[in-house]
Tab-separated table of N, CA and C in Angstrom:
chain	number	residue	atom	x	y	z
A	1	MET	N	-11.367	13.154	-1.091
A	1	MET	CA	-10.210	13.031	-1.957
A	1	MET	C	-10.466	13.878	-3.192
A	2	THR	N	-9.518	14.706	-3.531
A	2	THR	CA	-9.671	15.559	-4.701
A	2	THR	C	-8.847	15.013	-5.853
A	3	ILE	N	-9.214	15.420	-7.049
A	3	ILE	CA	-8.483	14.974	-8.227
A	3	ILE	C	-7.083	15.590	-8.258
A	4	ASN	N	-6.889	16.743	-7.659
A	4	ASN	CA	-5.592	17.416	-7.661
A	4	ASN	C	-4.739	17.036	-6.455
A	5	ASP	N	-4.726	15.786	-6.076
A	5	ASP	CA	-3.935	15.296	-4.957
A	5	ASP	C	-2.452	15.511	-5.278
A	6	PRO	N	-1.711	16.261	-4.445
A	6	PRO	CA	-0.309	16.564	-4.756
A	6	PRO	C	0.653	15.403	-4.505
A	7	ARG	N	0.219	14.378	-3.786
A	7	ARG	CA	1.106	13.242	-3.511
A	7	ARG	C	1.366	12.440	-4.778
A	8	GLN	N	2.490	11.742	-4.767
A	8	GLN	CA	2.823	10.832	-5.857
A	8	GLN	C	2.616	9.396	-5.381
A	9	PRO	N	1.869	8.605	-6.127
A	9	PRO	CA	1.681	7.213	-5.694
A	9	PRO	C	2.971	6.415	-5.837
A	10	VAL	N	3.131	5.455	-4.965
A	10	VAL	CA	4.266	4.538	-5.049
A	10	VAL	C	3.994	3.508	-6.138
A	11	LEU	N	2.717	3.176	-6.321
A	11	LEU	CA	2.310	2.128	-7.257
A	11	LEU	C	0.976	2.522	-7.878
A	12	ARG	N	0.850	2.274	-9.182
A	12	ARG	CA	-0.437	2.449	-9.873
A	12	ARG	C	-0.685	1.191	-10.683
A	13	VAL	N	-1.889	0.654	-10.560
A	13	VAL	CA	-2.186	-0.613	-11.229
A	13	VAL	C	-3.687	-0.708	-11.494
A	14	THR	N	-4.024	-1.432	-12.547
A	14	THR	CA	-5.420	-1.706	-12.881
A	14	THR	C	-5.668	-3.195	-12.681
A	15	PRO	N	-6.647	-3.566	-11.868
A	15	PRO	CA	-6.952	-4.992	-11.700
A	15	PRO	C	-7.514	-5.591	-12.980
A	16	GLY	N	-7.291	-6.874	-13.134
A	16	GLY	CA	-7.789	-7.569	-14.316
A	16	GLY	C	-8.977	-8.456	-13.993
A	17	PRO	N	-9.576	-9.053	-15.018
A	17	PRO	CA	-10.748	-9.913	-14.816
A	17	PRO	C	-10.517	-11.073	-13.844
A	18	SER	N	-9.300	-11.597	-13.781
A	18	SER	CA	-9.032	-12.719	-12.868
A	18	SER	C	-8.955	-12.277	-11.402
A	19	ASP	N	-8.979	-10.956	-11.167
A	19	ASP	CA	-8.895	-10.423	-9.805
A	19	ASP	C	-10.265	-10.157	-9.187
A	20	ILE	N	-11.333	-10.565	-9.897
A	20	ILE	CA	-12.698	-10.276	-9.452
A	20	ILE	C	-13.288	-11.461	-8.681
A	21	ASN	N	-13.978	-11.142	-7.582
A	21	ASN	CA	-14.658	-12.186	-6.807
A	21	ASN	C	-16.084	-12.390	-7.336
A	22	SER	N	-16.843	-13.246	-6.705
A	22	SER	CA	-18.190	-13.564	-7.179
A	22	SER	C	-19.172	-12.404	-7.011
A	23	ASN	N	-18.812	-11.391	-6.235
A	23	ASN	CA	-19.664	-10.205	-6.072
A	23	ASN	C	-19.396	-9.147	-7.131
A	24	GLY	N	-18.414	-9.394	-8.006
A	24	GLY	CA	-18.083	-8.420	-9.041
A	24	GLY	C	-17.107	-7.355	-8.584
A	25	HIS	N	-16.518	-7.534	-7.416
A	25	HIS	CA	-15.523	-6.600	-6.906
A	25	HIS	C	-14.164	-7.292	-6.872
A	26	ILE	N	-13.141	-6.527	-6.618
A	26	ILE	CA	-11.787	-7.070	-6.592
A	26	ILE	C	-11.551	-7.829	-5.282
A	27	PHE	N	-10.840	-8.969	-5.366
A	27	PHE	CA	-10.498	-9.758	-4.184
A	27	PHE	C	-9.728	-8.906	-3.184
A	28	GLY	N	-10.086	-9.024	-1.916
A	28	GLY	CA	-9.372	-8.311	-0.866
A	28	GLY	C	-7.905	-8.701	-0.808
A	29	GLY	N	-7.605	-9.960	-1.074
A	29	GLY	CA	-6.216	-10.416	-1.062
A	29	GLY	C	-5.375	-9.766	-2.145
A	30	TRP	N	-5.983	-9.496	-3.293
A	30	TRP	CA	-5.268	-8.805	-4.371
A	30	TRP	C	-4.914	-7.391	-3.925
A	31	VAL	N	-5.859	-6.711	-3.300
A	31	VAL	CA	-5.617	-5.353	-2.817
A	31	VAL	C	-4.522	-5.380	-1.751
A	32	LEU	N	-4.617	-6.324	-0.835
A	32	LEU	CA	-3.618	-6.454	0.221
A	32	LEU	C	-2.221	-6.648	-0.358
A	33	SER	N	-2.100	-7.459	-1.398
A	33	SER	CA	-0.784	-7.688	-1.997
A	33	SER	C	-0.234	-6.418	-2.642
A	34	GLN	N	-1.090	-5.626	-3.272
A	34	GLN	CA	-0.632	-4.359	-3.860
A	34	GLN	C	-0.153	-3.402	-2.772
A	35	MET	N	-0.867	-3.380	-1.651
A	35	MET	CA	-0.473	-2.534	-0.522
A	35	MET	C	0.875	-2.982	0.034
A	36	ASP	N	1.065	-4.294	0.148
A	36	ASP	CA	2.312	-4.830	0.681
A	36	ASP	C	3.484	-4.517	-0.250
A	37	ILE	N	3.265	-4.592	-1.546
A	37	ILE	CA	4.313	-4.255	-2.520
A	37	ILE	C	4.727	-2.793	-2.356
A	38	ALA	N	3.753	-1.890	-2.334
A	38	ALA	CA	4.058	-0.458	-2.208
A	38	ALA	C	4.742	-0.154	-0.882
A	39	ALA	N	4.233	-0.724	0.203
A	39	ALA	CA	4.837	-0.493	1.518
A	39	ALA	C	6.260	-1.034	1.552
A	40	GLY	N	6.480	-2.176	0.916
A	40	GLY	CA	7.814	-2.765	0.868
A	40	GLY	C	8.811	-1.895	0.121
A	41	ILE	N	8.352	-1.242	-0.930
A	41	ILE	CA	9.220	-0.326	-1.680
A	41	ILE	C	9.667	0.824	-0.781
A	42	VAL	N	8.715	1.424	-0.082
A	42	VAL	CA	9.024	2.554	0.803
A	42	VAL	C	9.909	2.100	1.966
A	43	ALA	N	9.592	0.962	2.567
A	43	ALA	CA	10.383	0.456	3.691
A	43	ALA	C	11.815	0.129	3.262
A	44	ALA	N	11.986	-0.502	2.108
A	44	ALA	CA	13.325	-0.856	1.625
A	44	ALA	C	14.154	0.391	1.346
A	45	ARG	N	13.515	1.410	0.802
A	45	ARG	CA	14.234	2.667	0.580
A	45	ARG	C	14.671	3.275	1.905
A	46	ARG	N	13.769	3.297	2.877
A	46	ARG	CA	14.083	3.899	4.178
A	46	ARG	C	15.153	3.098	4.914
A	47	ALA	N	15.097	1.768	4.799
A	47	ALA	CA	16.061	0.897	5.474
A	47	ALA	C	17.364	0.769	4.699
A	48	ASN	N	17.350	1.230	3.455
A	48	ASN	CA	18.516	1.112	2.582
A	48	ASN	C	18.954	-0.350	2.453
A	49	GLY	N	17.962	-1.212	2.212
A	49	GLY	CA	18.260	-2.637	2.054
A	49	GLY	C	17.013	-3.484	2.176
A	50	ALA	N	17.245	-4.766	2.360
A	50	ALA	CA	16.154	-5.742	2.408
A	50	ALA	C	15.268	-5.546	3.641
A	51	VAL	N	13.981	-5.820	3.451
A	51	VAL	CA	12.992	-5.732	4.533
A	51	VAL	C	12.014	-6.891	4.395
A	52	ALA	N	11.272	-7.140	5.465
A	52	ALA	CA	10.212	-8.150	5.433
A	52	ALA	C	9.012	-7.618	6.205
A	53	THR	N	7.821	-7.928	5.712
A	53	THR	CA	6.594	-7.572	6.413
A	53	THR	C	6.483	-8.452	7.647
A	54	ILE	N	6.250	-7.828	8.803
A	54	ILE	CA	6.094	-8.632	10.018
A	54	ILE	C	4.706	-8.496	10.631
A	55	ALA	N	3.976	-7.436	10.265
A	55	ALA	CA	2.638	-7.272	10.840
A	55	ALA	C	1.826	-6.303	10.004
A	56	ILE	N	0.533	-6.535	10.037
A	56	ILE	CA	-0.426	-5.559	9.531
A	56	ILE	C	-1.228	-5.173	10.757
A	57	GLU	N	-0.930	-3.995	11.273
A	57	GLU	CA	-1.555	-3.574	12.523
A	57	GLU	C	-3.018	-3.214	12.339
A	58	ARG	N	-3.330	-2.686	11.178
A	58	ARG	CA	-4.706	-2.295	10.911
A	58	ARG	C	-4.891	-2.181	9.410
A	59	MET	N	-6.005	-2.665	8.945
A	59	MET	CA	-6.390	-2.493	7.550
A	59	MET	C	-7.900	-2.399	7.512
A	60	GLU	N	-8.390	-1.433	6.775
A	60	GLU	CA	-9.831	-1.210	6.712
A	60	GLU	C	-10.258	-1.062	5.265
A	61	PHE	N	-11.253	-1.858	4.856
A	61	PHE	CA	-11.846	-1.696	3.532
A	61	PHE	C	-12.959	-0.665	3.651
A	62	ILE	N	-12.871	0.391	2.870
A	62	ILE	CA	-13.822	1.496	2.945
A	62	ILE	C	-14.852	1.422	1.819
A	63	ALA	N	-14.384	1.080	0.625
A	63	ALA	CA	-15.256	0.975	-0.549
A	63	ALA	C	-14.673	-0.098	-1.465
A	64	PRO	N	-15.514	-0.744	-2.290
A	64	PRO	CA	-14.993	-1.776	-3.192
A	64	PRO	C	-14.198	-1.179	-4.346
A	65	ILE	N	-13.290	-1.986	-4.876
A	65	ILE	CA	-12.572	-1.643	-6.105
A	65	ILE	C	-13.298	-2.332	-7.239
A	66	GLU	N	-13.549	-1.602	-8.293
A	66	GLU	CA	-14.264	-2.137	-9.453
A	66	GLU	C	-13.280	-2.486	-10.562
A	67	LEU	N	-13.734	-3.297	-11.500
A	67	LEU	CA	-12.868	-3.823	-12.550
A	67	LEU	C	-12.134	-2.742	-13.336
A	68	ARG	N	-12.759	-1.682	-13.689
A	68	ARG	CA	-12.121	-0.674	-14.542
A	68	ARG	C	-11.409	0.436	-13.767
A	69	ASP	N	-11.331	0.289	-12.453
A	69	ASP	CA	-10.636	1.293	-11.643
A	69	ASP	C	-9.130	1.240	-11.893
A	70	LEU	N	-8.520	2.402	-11.831
A	70	LEU	CA	-7.069	2.508	-11.787
A	70	LEU	C	-6.747	2.866	-10.349
A	71	ILE	N	-6.012	1.985	-9.664
A	71	ILE	CA	-5.746	2.285	-8.265
A	71	ILE	C	-4.361	2.892	-8.098
A	72	SER	N	-4.296	3.836	-7.188
A	72	SER	CA	-3.042	4.463	-6.790
A	72	SER	C	-2.805	4.088	-5.338
A	73	VAL	N	-1.604	3.595	-5.058
A	73	VAL	CA	-1.251	3.199	-3.704
A	73	VAL	C	-0.222	4.201	-3.182
A	74	TYR	N	-0.605	4.897	-2.125
A	74	TYR	CA	0.258	5.881	-1.485
A	74	TYR	C	0.840	5.257	-0.228
A	75	ALA	N	2.111	5.505	0.033
A	75	ALA	CA	2.758	4.933	1.207
A	75	ALA	C	3.756	5.928	1.766
A	76	GLU	N	3.789	6.009	3.091
A	76	GLU	CA	4.764	6.878	3.737
A	76	GLU	C	5.174	6.288	5.077
A	77	VAL	N	6.398	6.576	5.471
A	77	VAL	CA	6.907	6.091	6.751
A	77	VAL	C	6.203	6.867	7.859
A	78	GLU	N	5.582	6.134	8.773
A	78	GLU	CA	4.908	6.779	9.894
A	78	GLU	C	5.802	6.840	11.129
A	79	ARG	N	6.548	5.759	11.359
A	79	ARG	CA	7.479	5.764	12.488
A	79	ARG	C	8.590	4.756	12.232
A	80	VAL	N	9.725	5.012	12.893
A	80	VAL	CA	10.888	4.135	12.751
A	80	VAL	C	11.347	3.731	14.143
A	81	GLY	N	11.520	2.432	14.326
A	81	GLY	CA	12.065	1.905	15.576
A	81	GLY	C	13.513	1.510	15.378
A	82	ARG	N	14.033	0.678	16.268
A	82	ARG	CA	15.435	0.261	16.156
A	82	ARG	C	15.679	-0.594	14.917
A	83	THR	N	14.795	-1.599	14.683
A	83	THR	CA	14.942	-2.477	13.513
A	83	THR	C	13.707	-2.479	12.620
A	84	SER	N	12.665	-1.778	13.024
A	84	SER	CA	11.404	-1.850	12.282
A	84	SER	C	10.893	-0.468	11.878
A	85	MET	N	9.945	-0.488	10.951
A	85	MET	CA	9.301	0.727	10.449
A	85	MET	C	7.818	0.461	10.264
A	86	ALA	N	7.003	1.447	10.595
A	86	ALA	CA	5.567	1.373	10.316
A	86	ALA	C	5.294	2.230	9.085
A	87	ILE	N	4.635	1.642	8.113
A	87	ILE	CA	4.343	2.314	6.848
A	87	ILE	C	2.834	2.486	6.723
A	88	ARG	N	2.397	3.715	6.576
A	88	ARG	CA	0.977	4.046	6.391
A	88	ARG	C	0.656	3.932	4.906
A	89	ILE	N	-0.411	3.196	4.593
A	89	ILE	CA	-0.824	2.951	3.210
A	89	ILE	C	-2.230	3.493	2.990
A	90	GLU	N	-2.439	4.083	1.828
A	90	GLU	CA	-3.774	4.527	1.420
A	90	GLU	C	-3.945	4.171	-0.054
A	91	VAL	N	-5.084	3.596	-0.382
A	91	VAL	CA	-5.374	3.200	-1.764
A	91	VAL	C	-6.569	4.012	-2.254
A	92	VAL	N	-6.368	4.646	-3.412
A	92	VAL	CA	-7.403	5.484	-4.022
A	92	VAL	C	-7.695	4.940	-5.413
A	93	ALA	N	-8.973	4.794	-5.735
A	93	ALA	CA	-9.381	4.320	-7.059
A	93	ALA	C	-9.822	5.493	-7.919
A	94	ASP	N	-9.287	5.569	-9.126
A	94	ASP	CA	-9.761	6.526	-10.127
A	94	ASP	C	-10.878	5.841	-10.897
A	95	ARG	N	-12.043	6.484	-10.931
A	95	ARG	CA	-13.208	5.943	-11.641
A	95	ARG	C	-13.673	6.912	-12.708
A	96	ASP	N	-14.482	6.408	-13.606
A	96	ASP	CA	-15.087	7.237	-14.650
A	96	ASP	C	-14.022	8.022	-15.413
A	97	ARG	N	-13.010	7.272	-15.871
A	97	ARG	CA	-11.901	7.862	-16.637
A	97	ARG	C	-11.186	8.967	-15.879
A	98	GLY	N	-11.097	8.813	-14.569
A	98	GLY	CA	-10.370	9.767	-13.747
A	98	GLY	C	-11.189	10.930	-13.243
A	99	ASP	N	-12.476	10.975	-13.581
A	99	ASP	CA	-13.324	12.081	-13.126
A	99	ASP	C	-13.661	11.983	-11.646
A	100	LYS	N	-13.544	10.785	-11.085
A	100	LYS	CA	-13.927	10.570	-9.693
A	100	LYS	C	-12.835	9.772	-8.999
A	101	GLN	N	-12.472	10.179	-7.782
A	101	GLN	CA	-11.532	9.429	-6.974
A	101	GLN	C	-12.213	8.981	-5.698
A	102	VAL	N	-11.982	7.707	-5.338
A	102	VAL	CA	-12.604	7.115	-4.162
A	102	VAL	C	-11.525	6.455	-3.317
A	103	LYS	N	-11.436	6.832	-2.041
A	103	LYS	CA	-10.527	6.145	-1.124
A	103	LYS	C	-11.149	4.790	-0.828
A	104	VAL	N	-10.429	3.704	-1.137
A	104	VAL	CA	-11.012	2.376	-1.019
A	104	VAL	C	-10.492	1.579	0.173
A	105	THR	N	-9.281	1.858	0.613
A	105	THR	CA	-8.747	1.152	1.771
A	105	THR	C	-7.553	1.894	2.328
A	106	GLU	N	-7.220	1.554	3.550
A	106	GLU	CA	-6.030	2.101	4.190
A	106	GLU	C	-5.525	1.089	5.200
A	107	GLY	N	-4.290	1.256	5.604
A	107	GLY	CA	-3.736	0.334	6.587
A	107	GLY	C	-2.396	0.790	7.105
A	108	LEU	N	-1.915	0.076	8.100
A	108	LEU	CA	-0.615	0.334	8.702
A	108	LEU	C	0.156	-0.980	8.722
A	109	PHE	N	1.256	-1.027	7.983
A	109	PHE	CA	2.062	-2.233	7.835
A	109	PHE	C	3.397	-2.020	8.547
A	110	THR	N	3.893	-3.064	9.217
A	110	THR	CA	5.173	-2.988	9.896
A	110	THR	C	6.175	-3.898	9.189
A	111	PHE	N	7.348	-3.341	8.952
A	111	PHE	CA	8.437	-4.063	8.296
A	111	PHE	C	9.644	-4.080	9.219
A	112	VAL	N	10.476	-5.110	9.070
A	112	VAL	CA	11.750	-5.169	9.784
A	112	VAL	C	12.862	-5.153	8.735
A	113	ALA	N	13.936	-4.432	9.042
A	113	ALA	CA	15.110	-4.408	8.167
A	113	ALA	C	15.890	-5.710	8.373
A	114	LEU	N	16.419	-6.250	7.282
A	114	LEU	CA	17.120	-7.536	7.328
A	114	LEU	C	18.569	-7.402	6.892
A	115	ASP	N	19.447	-8.188	7.549
A	115	ASP	CA	20.841	-8.245	7.124
A	115	ASP	C	21.007	-9.381	6.102
A	116	GLU	N	22.256	-9.685	5.758
A	116	GLU	CA	22.526	-10.715	4.738
A	116	GLU	C	22.093	-12.117	5.163
A	117	GLN	N	21.993	-12.345	6.485
A	117	GLN	CA	21.548	-13.644	6.994
A	117	GLN	C	20.045	-13.650	7.283
A	118	HIS	N	19.345	-12.650	6.797
A	118	HIS	CA	17.894	-12.506	6.989
A	118	HIS	C	17.509	-12.351	8.458
A	119	ARG	N	18.376	-11.740	9.223
A	119	ARG	CA	18.143	-11.416	10.635
A	119	ARG	C	17.842	-9.936	10.754
A	120	PRO	N	17.058	-9.540	11.753
A	120	PRO	CA	16.805	-8.115	11.950
A	120	PRO	C	18.107	-7.328	12.138
A	121	ARG	N	18.140	-6.143	11.535
A	121	ARG	CA	19.299	-5.267	11.662
A	121	ARG	C	18.811	-3.861	11.977
A	122	PRO	N	19.662	-3.040	12.576
A	122	PRO	CA	19.254	-1.674	12.912
A	122	PRO	C	18.959	-0.836	11.668
A	123	VAL	N	18.003	0.061	11.830
A	123	VAL	CA	17.665	1.038	10.792
A	123	VAL	C	18.269	2.369	11.225
A	124	ASP	N	18.894	3.058	10.300
A	124	ASP	CA	19.452	4.375	10.591
A	124	ASP	C	18.336	5.280	11.100
A	125	PRO	N	18.502	5.877	12.289
A	125	PRO	CA	17.419	6.695	12.848
A	125	PRO	C	17.131	7.995	12.101
A	126	ALA	N	18.072	8.462	11.288
A	126	ALA	CA	17.877	9.747	10.603
A	126	ALA	C	16.973	9.681	9.428
């Protein structure tokens, strides 16, 4: 990962002291929630409406997130089905005041588009 990454993150956030586990790293659940938020933003835009997470097909922790890291969450649509979308997520931590970037986790989240009754609805294929 280079510092001159041309992508724009969907979400940027710094974990706080309450997000640290007993090992001094950030809770995996906190990271997962940030990934779900970013993926949900991308899925809702693509579906042009409400969506819900229905599956996490794969998630891998590569490196720990530290307290002073600024994390960037990147998300992009990987595939679109009739009512669902797979969103690829990558989380990168900026360390040492931005001098170093570390890929800390990645995953593939699946969302379904919802109608007003919270039932699956078709997603525009285009």
